[in-house]
PDB file of C-alpha atoms in Angstrom:
ATOM      1  CA  UNK U   1      23.438  13.845  24.075  1.00  0.00           C
ATOM      2  CA  UNK U   2      20.712  11.507  25.328  1.00  0.00           C
ATOM      3  CA  UNK U   3      17.778  10.404  23.179  1.00  0.00           C
ATOM      4  CA  UNK U   4      14.879   8.426  24.604  1.00  0.00           C
ATOM      5  CA  UNK U   5      13.212   6.069  22.120  1.00  0.00           C
ATOM      6  CA  UNK U   6       9.595   4.881  22.410  1.00  0.00           C
ATOM      7  CA  UNK U   7       8.192   2.156  20.144  1.00  0.00           C
ATOM      8  CA  UNK U   8       4.557   1.029  20.477  1.00  0.00           C
ATOM      9  CA  UNK U   9       3.378   0.598  16.886  1.00  0.00           C
ATOM     10  CA  UNK U  10       2.741  -3.147  17.160  1.00  0.00           C
ATOM     11  CA  UNK U  11       2.455  -5.853  19.806  1.00  0.00           C
ATOM     12  CA  UNK U  12       6.038  -4.966  20.757  1.00  0.00           C
ATOM     13  CA  UNK U  13       6.507  -2.395  23.502  1.00  0.00           C
ATOM     14  CA  UNK U  14      10.036  -1.020  23.660  1.00  0.00           C
ATOM     15  CA  UNK U  15      11.821   1.891  25.311  1.00  0.00           C
ATOM     16  CA  UNK U  16      15.508   2.684  24.994  1.00  0.00           C
ATOM     17  CA  UNK U  17      18.072   5.317  25.855  1.00  0.00           C
ATOM     18  CA  UNK U  18      20.895   6.138  23.450  1.00  0.00           C
ATOM     19  CA  UNK U  19      23.713   8.298  24.816  1.00  0.00           C
ATOM     20  CA  UNK U  20      25.828   9.714  21.980  1.00  0.00           C
ATOM     21  CA  UNK U  21      26.808   6.536  20.078  1.00  0.00           C
ATOM     22  CA  UNK U  22      26.122   4.100  22.936  1.00  0.00           C
ATOM     23  CA  UNK U  23      22.942   2.138  23.604  1.00  0.00           C
ATOM     24  CA  UNK U  24      22.739   2.801  27.340  1.00  0.00           C
ATOM     25  CA  UNK U  25      19.598   0.779  28.066  1.00  0.00           C
ATOM     26  CA  UNK U  26      16.745  -0.975  26.302  1.00  0.00           C
ATOM     27  CA  UNK U  27      13.623  -2.707  27.611  1.00  0.00           C
ATOM     28  CA  UNK U  28      11.561  -4.635  25.067  1.00  0.00           C
ATOM     29  CA  UNK U  29       8.535  -6.842  25.591  1.00  0.00           C
ATOM     30  CA  UNK U  30       6.646  -8.722  22.868  1.00  0.00           C
ATOM     31  CA  UNK U  31       3.631  -9.954  24.772  1.00  0.00           C
ATOM     32  CA  UNK U  32      -0.128  -9.456  24.880  1.00  0.00           C
ATOM     33  CA  UNK U  33      -0.315  -6.561  27.304  1.00  0.00           C
ATOM     34  CA  UNK U  34      -1.613  -3.137  26.420  1.00  0.00           C
ATOM     35  CA  UNK U  35       1.057  -0.493  26.009  1.00  0.00           C
ATOM     36  CA  UNK U  36      -0.694   1.645  28.606  1.00  0.00           C
ATOM     37  CA  UNK U  37       0.345  -1.056  31.101  1.00  0.00           C
ATOM     38  CA  UNK U  38       3.932  -1.400  29.938  1.00  0.00           C
ATOM     39  CA  UNK U  39       5.540   1.772  28.569  1.00  0.00           C
ATOM     40  CA  UNK U  40       5.740   3.960  31.676  1.00  0.00           C
ATOM     41  CA  UNK U  41       6.806   1.141  34.051  1.00  0.00           C
ATOM     42  CA  UNK U  42       9.480   0.073  31.552  1.00  0.00           C
ATOM     43  CA  UNK U  43      10.715   3.638  31.225  1.00  0.00           C
ATOM     44  CA  UNK U  44      10.771   4.091  34.991  1.00  0.00           C
ATOM     45  CA  UNK U  45      12.731   0.851  35.350  1.00  0.00           C
ATOM     46  CA  UNK U  46      15.544   1.789  32.987  1.00  0.00           C
ATOM     47  CA  UNK U  47      15.910   5.312  34.393  1.00  0.00           C
ATOM     48  CA  UNK U  48      16.057   3.964  37.959  1.00  0.00           C
ATOM     49  CA  UNK U  49      18.550   1.304  36.919  1.00  0.00           C
ATOM     50  CA  UNK U  50      20.797   3.973  35.374  1.00  0.00           C
ATOM     51  CA  UNK U  51      20.296   6.409  38.236  1.00  0.00           C
ATOM     52  CA  UNK U  52      19.178   9.159  35.858  1.00  0.00           C
ATOM     53  CA  UNK U  53      16.431  11.754  36.011  1.00  0.00           C
ATOM     54  CA  UNK U  54      14.110  12.197  33.059  1.00  0.00           C
ATOM     55  CA  UNK U  55      15.103  15.842  32.629  1.00  0.00           C
ATOM     56  CA  UNK U  56      18.595  14.704  31.551  1.00  0.00           C
ATOM     57  CA  UNK U  57      17.088  13.484  28.264  1.00  0.00           C
ATOM     58  CA  UNK U  58      17.646  15.901  25.362  1.00  0.00           C
ATOM     59  CA  UNK U  59      14.816  14.693  23.114  1.00  0.00           C
ATOM     60  CA  UNK U  60      12.204  11.960  22.823  1.00  0.00           C
ATOM     61  CA  UNK U  61      12.087   9.910  19.624  1.00  0.00           C
ATOM     62  CA  UNK U  62       8.848   8.050  19.022  1.00  0.00           C
ATOM     63  CA  UNK U  63       7.710   5.618  16.340  1.00  0.00           C
ATOM     64  CA  UNK U  64       5.212   7.783  14.503  1.00  0.00           C
ATOM     65  CA  UNK U  65       3.454   5.171  12.404  1.00  0.00           C
ATOM     66  CA  UNK U  66       2.207   3.259  10.630  1.00  0.00           C
ATOM     67  CA  UNK U  67       1.005   0.485  12.910  1.00  0.00           C
ATOM     68  CA  UNK U  68      -1.678  -0.372  15.397  1.00  0.00           C
ATOM     69  CA  UNK U  69      -4.021   2.595  15.805  1.00  0.00           C
ATOM     70  CA  UNK U  70      -4.307   2.013  19.555  1.00  0.00           C
ATOM     71  CA  UNK U  71      -0.596   1.388  20.016  1.00  0.00           C
ATOM     72  CA  UNK U  72       0.375   4.514  18.101  1.00  0.00           C
ATOM     73  CA  UNK U  73      -2.057   6.639  20.096  1.00  0.00           C
ATOM     74  CA  UNK U  74      -0.682   5.333  23.408  1.00  0.00           C
ATOM     75  CA  UNK U  75       2.910   5.922  22.299  1.00  0.00           C
ATOM     76  CA  UNK U  76       2.056   9.404  21.069  1.00  0.00           C
ATOM     77  CA  UNK U  77       0.234  10.287  24.287  1.00  0.00           C
ATOM     78  CA  UNK U  78       3.153   9.029  26.382  1.00  0.00           C
ATOM     79  CA  UNK U  79       5.744  10.950  24.349  1.00  0.00           C
ATOM     80  CA  UNK U  80       3.654  14.126  24.200  1.00  0.00           C
ATOM     81  CA  UNK U  81       3.044  14.048  27.943  1.00  0.00           C
ATOM     82  CA  UNK U  82       6.733  13.620  28.687  1.00  0.00           C
ATOM     83  CA  UNK U  83       7.708  16.268  26.160  1.00  0.00           C
ATOM     84  CA  UNK U  84       5.302  18.809  27.607  1.00  0.00           C
ATOM     85  CA  UNK U  85       6.247  18.055  31.226  1.00  0.00           C
ATOM     86  CA  UNK U  86       9.988  18.168  30.548  1.00  0.00           C
ATOM     87  CA  UNK U  87       9.915  20.867  27.844  1.00  0.00           C
ATOM     88  CA  UNK U  88      11.762  18.574  25.426  1.00  0.00           C
ATOM     89  CA  UNK U  89      11.342  18.234  21.639  1.00  0.00           C
ATOM     90  CA  UNK U  90       9.911  15.117  20.048  1.00  0.00           C
ATOM     91  CA  UNK U  91      11.370  13.343  17.023  1.00  0.00           C
ATOM     92  CA  UNK U  92       8.865  11.732  14.666  1.00  0.00           C
ATOM     93  CA  UNK U  93      10.511   8.538  13.357  1.00  0.00           C
ATOM     94  CA  UNK U  94       8.679   6.546  10.654  1.00  0.00           C
ATOM     95  CA  UNK U  95       7.998   3.072  12.039  1.00  0.00           C
ATOM     96  CA  UNK U  96       9.120   1.167   8.943  1.00  0.00           C
ATOM     97  CA  UNK U  97      12.333   3.215   8.632  1.00  0.00           C
ATOM     98  CA  UNK U  98      13.242   2.316  12.223  1.00  0.00           C
ATOM     99  CA  UNK U  99      12.571  -1.352  11.519  1.00  0.00           C
ATOM    100  CA  UNK U 100      14.964  -1.228   8.555  1.00  0.00           C
ATOM    101  CA  UNK U 101      17.625   0.263  10.849  1.00  0.00           C
ATOM    102  CA  UNK U 102      17.769  -3.160  12.542  1.00  0.00           C
ATOM    103  CA  UNK U 103      19.667  -4.367   9.471  1.00  0.00           C
ATOM    104  CA  UNK U 104      22.250  -1.589   9.107  1.00  0.00           C
ATOM    105  CA  UNK U 105      25.043  -2.804   6.832  1.00  0.00           C
ATOM    106  CA  UNK U 106      22.996  -5.549   5.159  1.00  0.00           C
ATOM    107  CA  UNK U 107      23.489  -6.144   1.434  1.00  0.00           C
ATOM    108  CA  UNK U 108      20.586  -6.128  -1.008  1.00  0.00           C
ATOM    109  CA  UNK U 109      17.121  -4.783  -0.286  1.00  0.00           C
ATOM    110  CA  UNK U 110      15.708  -4.623   3.226  1.00  0.00           C
ATOM    111  CA  UNK U 111      11.928  -5.011   3.312  1.00  0.00           C
ATOM    112  CA  UNK U 112      10.127  -4.629   6.658  1.00  0.00           C
ATOM    113  CA  UNK U 113       6.550  -5.897   6.590  1.00  0.00           C
ATOM    114  CA  UNK U 114       3.910  -5.273   9.238  1.00  0.00           C
ATOM    115  CA  UNK U 115       0.664  -7.200   9.031  1.00  0.00           C
ATOM    116  CA  UNK U 116      -2.122  -4.709   8.286  1.00  0.00           C
ATOM    117  CA  UNK U 117      -4.755  -7.477   7.874  1.00  0.00           C
ATOM    118  CA  UNK U 118      -6.760  -8.488   4.783  1.00  0.00           C
ATOM    119  CA  UNK U 119      -3.558  -9.299   2.839  1.00  0.00           C
ATOM    120  CA  UNK U 120      -2.384  -5.725   3.333  1.00  0.00           C
ATOM    121  CA  UNK U 121       1.064  -4.892   4.721  1.00  0.00           C
ATOM    122  CA  UNK U 122       2.780  -1.742   5.899  1.00  0.00           C
ATOM    123  CA  UNK U 123       6.127  -1.834   4.159  1.00  0.00           C
ATOM    124  CA  UNK U 124       8.969   0.061   2.514  1.00  0.00           C
ATOM    125  CA  UNK U 125      12.199  -0.747   0.668  1.00  0.00           C
ATOM    126  CA  UNK U 126      15.687   0.248   1.793  1.00  0.00           C
ATOM    127  CA  UNK U 127      19.378  -0.086   0.999  1.00  0.00           C
ATOM    128  CA  UNK U 128      21.345  -0.301   4.233  1.00  0.00           C
ATOM    129  CA  UNK U 129      24.963  -0.905   3.179  1.00  0.00           C
ATOM    130  CA  UNK U 130      26.047   2.526   4.429  1.00  0.00           C
ATOM    131  CA  UNK U 131      23.415   4.237   6.522  1.00  0.00           C
ATOM    132  CA  UNK U 132      19.829   4.290   5.287  1.00  0.00           C
ATOM    133  CA  UNK U 133      18.750   4.878   1.708  1.00  0.00           C
ATOM    134  CA  UNK U 134      14.984   4.894   1.196  1.00  0.00           C
ATOM    135  CA  UNK U 135      14.112   3.173  -2.101  1.00  0.00           C
ATOM    136  CA  UNK U 136      10.365   3.077  -1.463  1.00  0.00           C
ATOM    137  CA  UNK U 137       8.810   5.183   1.281  1.00  0.00           C
ATOM    138  CA  UNK U 138       6.683   3.407   3.842  1.00  0.00           C
ATOM    139  CA  UNK U 139       3.191   2.679   2.571  1.00  0.00           C
ATOM    140  CA  UNK U 140       0.256   0.294   2.823  1.00  0.00           C
ATOM    141  CA  UNK U 141      -0.113  -2.188  -0.027  1.00  0.00           C
ATOM    142  CA  UNK U 142      -1.262  -5.668  -0.996  1.00  0.00           C
ATOM    143  CA  UNK U 143       1.280  -8.375  -0.139  1.00  0.00           C
ATOM    144  CA  UNK U 144       0.954  -9.958  -3.591  1.00  0.00           C
ATOM    145  CA  UNK U 145       1.624  -6.604  -5.256  1.00  0.00           C
ATOM    146  CA  UNK U 146       4.704  -6.200  -3.080  1.00  0.00           C
ATOM    147  CA  UNK U 147       5.999  -9.584  -4.249  1.00  0.00           C
ATOM    148  CA  UNK U 148       5.487  -8.569  -7.886  1.00  0.00           C
ATOM    149  CA  UNK U 149       7.328  -5.286  -7.314  1.00  0.00           C
ATOM    150  CA  UNK U 150      10.262  -7.093  -5.698  1.00  0.00           C
ATOM    151  CA  UNK U 151      10.442  -9.515  -8.622  1.00  0.00           C
ATOM    152  CA  UNK U 152      10.541  -6.542 -10.979  1.00  0.00           C
ATOM    153  CA  UNK U 153      13.471  -4.989  -9.118  1.00  0.00           C
ATOM    154  CA  UNK U 154      15.421  -8.234  -9.436  1.00  0.00           C
ATOM    155  CA  UNK U 155      17.494  -7.795  -6.253  1.00  0.00           C
ATOM    156  CA  UNK U 156      18.022 -10.076  -3.232  1.00  0.00           C
ATOM    157  CA  UNK U 157      15.788  -9.099  -0.335  1.00  0.00           C
ATOM    158  CA  UNK U 158      15.712  -9.562   3.444  1.00  0.00           C
ATOM    159  CA  UNK U 159      12.332  -9.529   5.199  1.00  0.00           C
ATOM    160  CA  UNK U 160      11.613  -8.675   8.809  1.00  0.00           C
ATOM    161  CA  UNK U 161       8.549  -7.807  10.865  1.00  0.00           C
ATOM    162  CA  UNK U 162       5.383  -9.392  12.217  1.00  0.00           C
ATOM    163  CA  UNK U 163       4.110  -9.780   8.652  1.00  0.00           C
ATOM    164  CA  UNK U 164       6.689 -12.509   7.992  1.00  0.00           C
ATOM    165  CA  UNK U 165       4.877 -15.401   9.727  1.00  0.00           C
ATOM    166  CA  UNK U 166       1.586 -14.275   8.175  1.00  0.00           C
ATOM    167  CA  UNK U 167       2.784 -13.933   4.571  1.00  0.00           C
ATOM    168  CA  UNK U 168       5.858 -16.165   4.490  1.00  0.00           C
ATOM    169  CA  UNK U 169       4.177 -18.904   2.441  1.00  0.00           C
ATOM    170  CA  UNK U 170       2.815 -16.347  -0.027  1.00  0.00           C
ATOM    171  CA  UNK U 171       6.292 -14.870  -0.605  1.00  0.00           C
ATOM    172  CA  UNK U 172       7.834 -18.324  -0.899  1.00  0.00           C
ATOM    173  CA  UNK U 173       5.290 -19.093  -3.613  1.00  0.00           C
ATOM    174  CA  UNK U 174       5.456 -15.810  -5.556  1.00  0.00           C
ATOM    175  CA  UNK U 175       9.035 -14.551  -5.312  1.00  0.00           C
ATOM    176  CA  UNK U 176      11.532 -15.305  -8.067  1.00  0.00           C
ATOM    177  CA  UNK U 177      14.385 -13.247  -6.539  1.00  0.00           C
ATOM    178  CA  UNK U 178      16.663 -14.547  -3.746  1.00  0.00           C
ATOM    179  CA  UNK U 179      15.207 -13.798  -0.303  1.00  0.00           C
ATOM    180  CA  UNK U 180      15.913 -14.360   3.380  1.00  0.00           C
ATOM    181  CA  UNK U 181      14.193 -13.712   6.695  1.00  0.00           C
ATOM    182  CA  UNK U 182      15.921 -11.833   9.513  1.00  0.00           C
ATOM    183  CA  UNK U 183      16.720 -13.805  12.695  1.00  0.00           C
ATOM    184  CA  UNK U 184      14.954 -13.349  16.030  1.00  0.00           C
ATOM    185  CA  UNK U 185      17.236 -10.673  17.495  1.00  0.00           C
ATOM    186  CA  UNK U 186      16.562  -8.244  14.649  1.00  0.00           C
ATOM    187  CA  UNK U 187      13.145  -9.083  13.242  1.00  0.00           C
ATOM    188  CA  UNK U 188      10.840  -6.832  15.302  1.00  0.00           C
ATOM    189  CA  UNK U 189      10.507  -3.181  16.270  1.00  0.00           C
ATOM    190  CA  UNK U 190      13.030  -1.826  18.793  1.00  0.00           C
ATOM    191  CA  UNK U 191      13.127   1.360  20.814  1.00  0.00           C
ATOM    192  CA  UNK U 192      16.889   1.396  20.252  1.00  0.00           C
ATOM    193  CA  UNK U 193      16.426   1.826  16.495  1.00  0.00           C
ATOM    194  CA  UNK U 194      13.911   4.629  17.035  1.00  0.00           C
ATOM    195  CA  UNK U 195      16.315   6.396  19.397  1.00  0.00           C
ATOM    196  CA  UNK U 196      19.309   5.842  17.099  1.00  0.00           C
ATOM    197  CA  UNK U 197      17.543   7.392  14.093  1.00  0.00           C
ATOM    198  CA  UNK U 198      16.449  10.233  16.358  1.00  0.00           C
ATOM    199  CA  UNK U 199      20.070  10.776  17.336  1.00  0.00           C
ATOM    200  CA  UNK U 200      21.069  11.089  13.662  1.00  0.00           C
ATOM    201  CA  UNK U 201      18.519  13.856  13.207  1.00  0.00           C
ATOM    202  CA  UNK U 202      19.518  15.724  16.369  1.00  0.00           C
ATOM    203  CA  UNK U 203      23.234  15.571  15.560  1.00  0.00           C
ATOM    204  CA  UNK U 204      22.742  16.303  11.837  1.00  0.00           C
ATOM    205  CA  UNK U 205      24.673  13.176  10.814  1.00  0.00           C
ATOM    206  CA  UNK U 206      21.830  11.579   8.840  1.00  0.00           C
ATOM    207  CA  UNK U 207      23.360  12.306   5.442  1.00  0.00           C
ATOM    208  CA  UNK U 208      20.614  12.347   2.826  1.00  0.00           C
ATOM    209  CA  UNK U 209      18.027  10.749   5.119  1.00  0.00           C
ATOM    210  CA  UNK U 210      15.116  13.086   5.828  1.00  0.00           C
ATOM    211  CA  UNK U 211      12.385  10.698   6.952  1.00  0.00           C
ATOM    212  CA  UNK U 212      12.557  11.560  10.668  1.00  0.00           C
ATOM    213  CA  UNK U 213      12.041  15.114  11.865  1.00  0.00           C
ATOM    214  CA  UNK U 214      11.933  17.187  15.041  1.00  0.00           C
ATOM    215  CA  UNK U 215       8.566  18.513  16.165  1.00  0.00           C
ATOM    216  CA  UNK U 216       7.100  20.107  19.291  1.00  0.00           C
ATOM    217  CA  UNK U 217       4.972  18.060  21.666  1.00  0.00           C
ATOM    218  CA  UNK U 218       1.893  20.050  20.651  1.00  0.00           C
ATOM    219  CA  UNK U 219       2.447  19.403  16.937  1.00  0.00           C
ATOM    220  CA  UNK U 220       3.225  15.668  17.033  1.00  0.00           C
ATOM    221  CA  UNK U 221       0.613  13.455  15.357  1.00  0.00           C
ATOM    222  CA  UNK U 222       0.916   9.789  14.332  1.00  0.00           C
ATOM    223  CA  UNK U 223       0.963   8.876  10.645  1.00  0.00           C
ATOM    224  CA  UNK U 224      -1.551   6.048  10.289  1.00  0.00           C
ATOM    225  CA  UNK U 225      -1.156   5.795   6.467  1.00  0.00           C
ATOM    226  CA  UNK U 226      -4.724   4.571   6.127  1.00  0.00           C
ATOM    227  CA  UNK U 227      -8.045   5.179   7.829  1.00  0.00           C
ATOM    228  CA  UNK U 228      -9.559   2.809  10.412  1.00  0.00           C
ATOM    229  CA  UNK U 229     -11.905   0.147   9.061  1.00  0.00           C
ATOM    230  CA  UNK U 230     -14.998   1.733  10.628  1.00  0.00           C
ATOM    231  CA  UNK U 231     -14.247   5.057   8.930  1.00  0.00           C
ATOM    232  CA  UNK U 232     -13.584   3.388   5.556  1.00  0.00           C
ATOM    233  CA  UNK U 233     -16.885   1.518   5.770  1.00  0.00           C
ATOM    234  CA  UNK U 234     -18.797   4.692   6.640  1.00  0.00           C
ATOM    235  CA  UNK U 235     -17.257   6.566   3.706  1.00  0.00           C
ATOM    236  CA  UNK U 236     -17.980   3.628   1.387  1.00  0.00           C
ATOM    237  CA  UNK U 237     -21.662   3.991   2.194  1.00  0.00           C
ATOM    238  CA  UNK U 238     -21.863   7.712   1.467  1.00  0.00           C
ATOM    239  CA  UNK U 239     -19.641   8.325  -1.565  1.00  0.00           C
ATOM    240  CA  UNK U 240     -18.272   6.623  -4.722  1.00  0.00           C
ATOM    241  CA  UNK U 241     -14.747   7.680  -3.717  1.00  0.00           C
ATOM    242  CA  UNK U 242     -15.190   5.974  -0.369  1.00  0.00           C
ATOM    243  CA  UNK U 243     -16.488   2.824  -2.050  1.00  0.00           C
ATOM    244  CA  UNK U 244     -13.414   2.772  -4.293  1.00  0.00           C
ATOM    245  CA  UNK U 245     -11.127   2.881  -1.225  1.00  0.00           C
ATOM    246  CA  UNK U 246     -12.788  -0.141   0.399  1.00  0.00           C
ATOM    247  CA  UNK U 247     -10.464  -3.012   1.269  1.00  0.00           C
ATOM    248  CA  UNK U 248     -11.220  -6.729   1.143  1.00  0.00           C
ATOM    249  CA  UNK U 249     -13.106  -7.610   4.317  1.00  0.00           C
ATOM    250  CA  UNK U 250     -14.724  -4.178   4.743  1.00  0.00           C
ATOM    251  CA  UNK U 251     -18.497  -4.303   4.939  1.00  0.00           C
TER     252      UNK U 251
END
């Protein structure tokens, strides 16, 4: 079975092909180019290098959010277009779950953090000693509140993600539990992790993990977890409920 993985939820653009239990190819770029410029050329490159046609892929796994609104929309459009053209199913893989998969086998808590601006992070908590156990589902929250929650759990934690350089000093100041930061080769999003989690779902070997799921191309929609700033500000002006949902920095 071949699963194509597409990851575009952050500055990282990554595509990968997993064949059964083998990572056949992966192309990852962490650079300031729009994903509309990178994803399709990267995909074309790895398929040409392998001498494969796109219709040999069994399913397309895509990072379904949270993350950059623009990046998620480009990834979704790319996956949906391929799925419709090839008549292949899509696999919606939560972005933060796929990030945690980077640290399969790690002891303690795994805590991916994506910078969501204004001291907010997209995060989740996982145990990864044997597969993936979701302790806290992916969510958006204040970085200081995350530190307090980790202190309350009292377990060693490993951080990864683009939120680390932004909030590293804050965690170093607030955390009372042992903590580490993942090294360069496993501290960002990867198409390989998206494809690998997709493979678990397609082969029904995911155990108790039910975060990723198969969906048709027509039905796939990204999970942004929170509304764009412009929409929050508009709602804040017209209703008390909207005002209550305002984040620091919203006008």
